[in-house]
Short mmCIF file of C-alpha atoms in Angstrom, two decimals:
data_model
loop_
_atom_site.label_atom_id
_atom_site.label_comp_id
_atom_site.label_asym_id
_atom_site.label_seq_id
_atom_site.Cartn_x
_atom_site.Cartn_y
_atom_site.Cartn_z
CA UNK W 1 104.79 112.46 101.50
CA UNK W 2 106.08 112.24 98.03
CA UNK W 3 104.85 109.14 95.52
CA UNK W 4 107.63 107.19 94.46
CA UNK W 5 108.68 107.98 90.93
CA UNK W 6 108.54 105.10 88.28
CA UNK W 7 111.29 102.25 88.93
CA UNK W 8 111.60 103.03 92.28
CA UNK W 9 109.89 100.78 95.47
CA UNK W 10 107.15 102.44 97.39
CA UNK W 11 108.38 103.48 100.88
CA UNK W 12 108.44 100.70 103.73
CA UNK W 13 106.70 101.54 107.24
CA UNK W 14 107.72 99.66 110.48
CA UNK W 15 104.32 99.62 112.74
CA UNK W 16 105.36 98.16 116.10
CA UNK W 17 102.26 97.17 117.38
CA UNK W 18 99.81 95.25 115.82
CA UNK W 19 96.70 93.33 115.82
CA UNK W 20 96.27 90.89 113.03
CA UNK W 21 92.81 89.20 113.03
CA UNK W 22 91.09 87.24 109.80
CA UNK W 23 87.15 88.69 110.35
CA UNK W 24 87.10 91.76 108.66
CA UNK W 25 83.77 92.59 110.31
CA UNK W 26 85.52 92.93 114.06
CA UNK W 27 88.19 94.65 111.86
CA UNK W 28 86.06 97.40 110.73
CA UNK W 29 84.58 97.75 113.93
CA UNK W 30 88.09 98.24 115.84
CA UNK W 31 88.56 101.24 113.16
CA UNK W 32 85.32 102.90 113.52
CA UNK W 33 86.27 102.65 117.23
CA UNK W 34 89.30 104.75 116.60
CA UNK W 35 91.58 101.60 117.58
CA UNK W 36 93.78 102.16 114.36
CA UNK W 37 94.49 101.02 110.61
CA UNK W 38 92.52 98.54 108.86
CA UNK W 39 93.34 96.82 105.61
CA UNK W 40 89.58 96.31 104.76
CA UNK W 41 88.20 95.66 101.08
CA UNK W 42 85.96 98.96 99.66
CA UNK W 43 82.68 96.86 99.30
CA UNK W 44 82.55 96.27 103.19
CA UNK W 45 84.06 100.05 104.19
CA UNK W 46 82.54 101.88 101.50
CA UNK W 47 79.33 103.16 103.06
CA UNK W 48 81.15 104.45 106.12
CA UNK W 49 83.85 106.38 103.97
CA UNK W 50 81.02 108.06 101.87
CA UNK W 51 79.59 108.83 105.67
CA UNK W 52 82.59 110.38 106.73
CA UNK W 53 82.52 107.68 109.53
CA UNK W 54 86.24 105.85 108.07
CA UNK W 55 88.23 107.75 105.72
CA UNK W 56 90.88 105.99 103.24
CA UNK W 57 94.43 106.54 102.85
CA UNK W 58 97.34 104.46 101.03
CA UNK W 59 94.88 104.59 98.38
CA UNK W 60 97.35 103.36 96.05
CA UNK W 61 98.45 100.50 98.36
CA UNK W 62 98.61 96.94 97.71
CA UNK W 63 99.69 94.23 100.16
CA UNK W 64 99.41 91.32 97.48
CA UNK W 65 98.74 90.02 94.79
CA UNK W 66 97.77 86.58 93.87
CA UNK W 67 96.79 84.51 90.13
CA UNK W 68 93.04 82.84 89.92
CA UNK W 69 92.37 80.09 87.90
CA UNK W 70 89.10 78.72 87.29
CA UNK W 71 88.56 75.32 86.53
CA UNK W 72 85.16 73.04 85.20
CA UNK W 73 83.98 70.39 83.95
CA UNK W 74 82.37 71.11 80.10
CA UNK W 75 78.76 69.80 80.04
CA UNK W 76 76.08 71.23 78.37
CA UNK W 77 74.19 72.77 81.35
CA UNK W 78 76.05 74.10 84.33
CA UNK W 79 74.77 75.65 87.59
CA UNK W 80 73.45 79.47 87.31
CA UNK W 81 75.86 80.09 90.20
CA UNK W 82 78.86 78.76 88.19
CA UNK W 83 78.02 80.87 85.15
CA UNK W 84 77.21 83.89 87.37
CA UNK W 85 80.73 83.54 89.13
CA UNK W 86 82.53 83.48 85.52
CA UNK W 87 80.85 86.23 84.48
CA UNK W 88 81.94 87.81 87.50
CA UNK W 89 85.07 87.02 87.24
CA UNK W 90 85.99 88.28 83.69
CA UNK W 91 83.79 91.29 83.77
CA UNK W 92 85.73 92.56 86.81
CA UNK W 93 89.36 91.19 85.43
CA UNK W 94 88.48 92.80 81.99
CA UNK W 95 87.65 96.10 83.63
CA UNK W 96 91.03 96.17 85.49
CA UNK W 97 93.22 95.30 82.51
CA UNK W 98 91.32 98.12 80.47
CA UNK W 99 92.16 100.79 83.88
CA UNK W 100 95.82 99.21 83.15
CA UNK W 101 96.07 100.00 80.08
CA UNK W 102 94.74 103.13 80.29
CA UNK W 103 96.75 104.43 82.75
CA UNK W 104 100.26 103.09 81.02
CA UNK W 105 99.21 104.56 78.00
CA UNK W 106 100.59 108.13 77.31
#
């Protein structure tokens, strides 16, 4: 299948039949069990791709996107697992926006 070239919209795909469930773990298991497509996040299928056990296509895929905004309160001292989450959050956001710019540059 060809890649859509810049400006245009990826191709759509009608799939019929469907199962739509919200626990990714029963999700992954349904795929390993050869019961179709999963939209599953890399940290939870990666092991079993690097196994050979799942393999990943529409690579490039991307069903949505959505904004996060993090509020707090200022004080002087918050909770370790608020500052770890921040730090989280814009170490993986700045990564992304560096891979963005790198690929749109020429």
């Amino acid at each position: 299948m060809a890649k859509p070239q810049i400006g245009q919209s990826p191709p759509l795909y009608n799939i019929p039949n469907f199962f739509e469930c919200d626990n990714s773990e029963i999700l992954k298991r349904l795929a390993l069990n050869h019961a179709g497509i999963a939209y599953l996040p890399k940290s939870l299928v990666g092991e079993d791709i690097k196994q050979g056990r799942l393999i990943s296509i529409l690579d490039n895929y991307m069903a949505s996107t959505f904004d996060i905004s993090l509020f707090y309160k200022r004080r002087e001292h918050y909770p370790a697992r608020l500052s770890l989450f921040k730090d989280y959050l814009i170490e993986k956001l700045e990564a992304r926006l560096a891979t963005k710019r790198k690929a749109e540059s020429p």
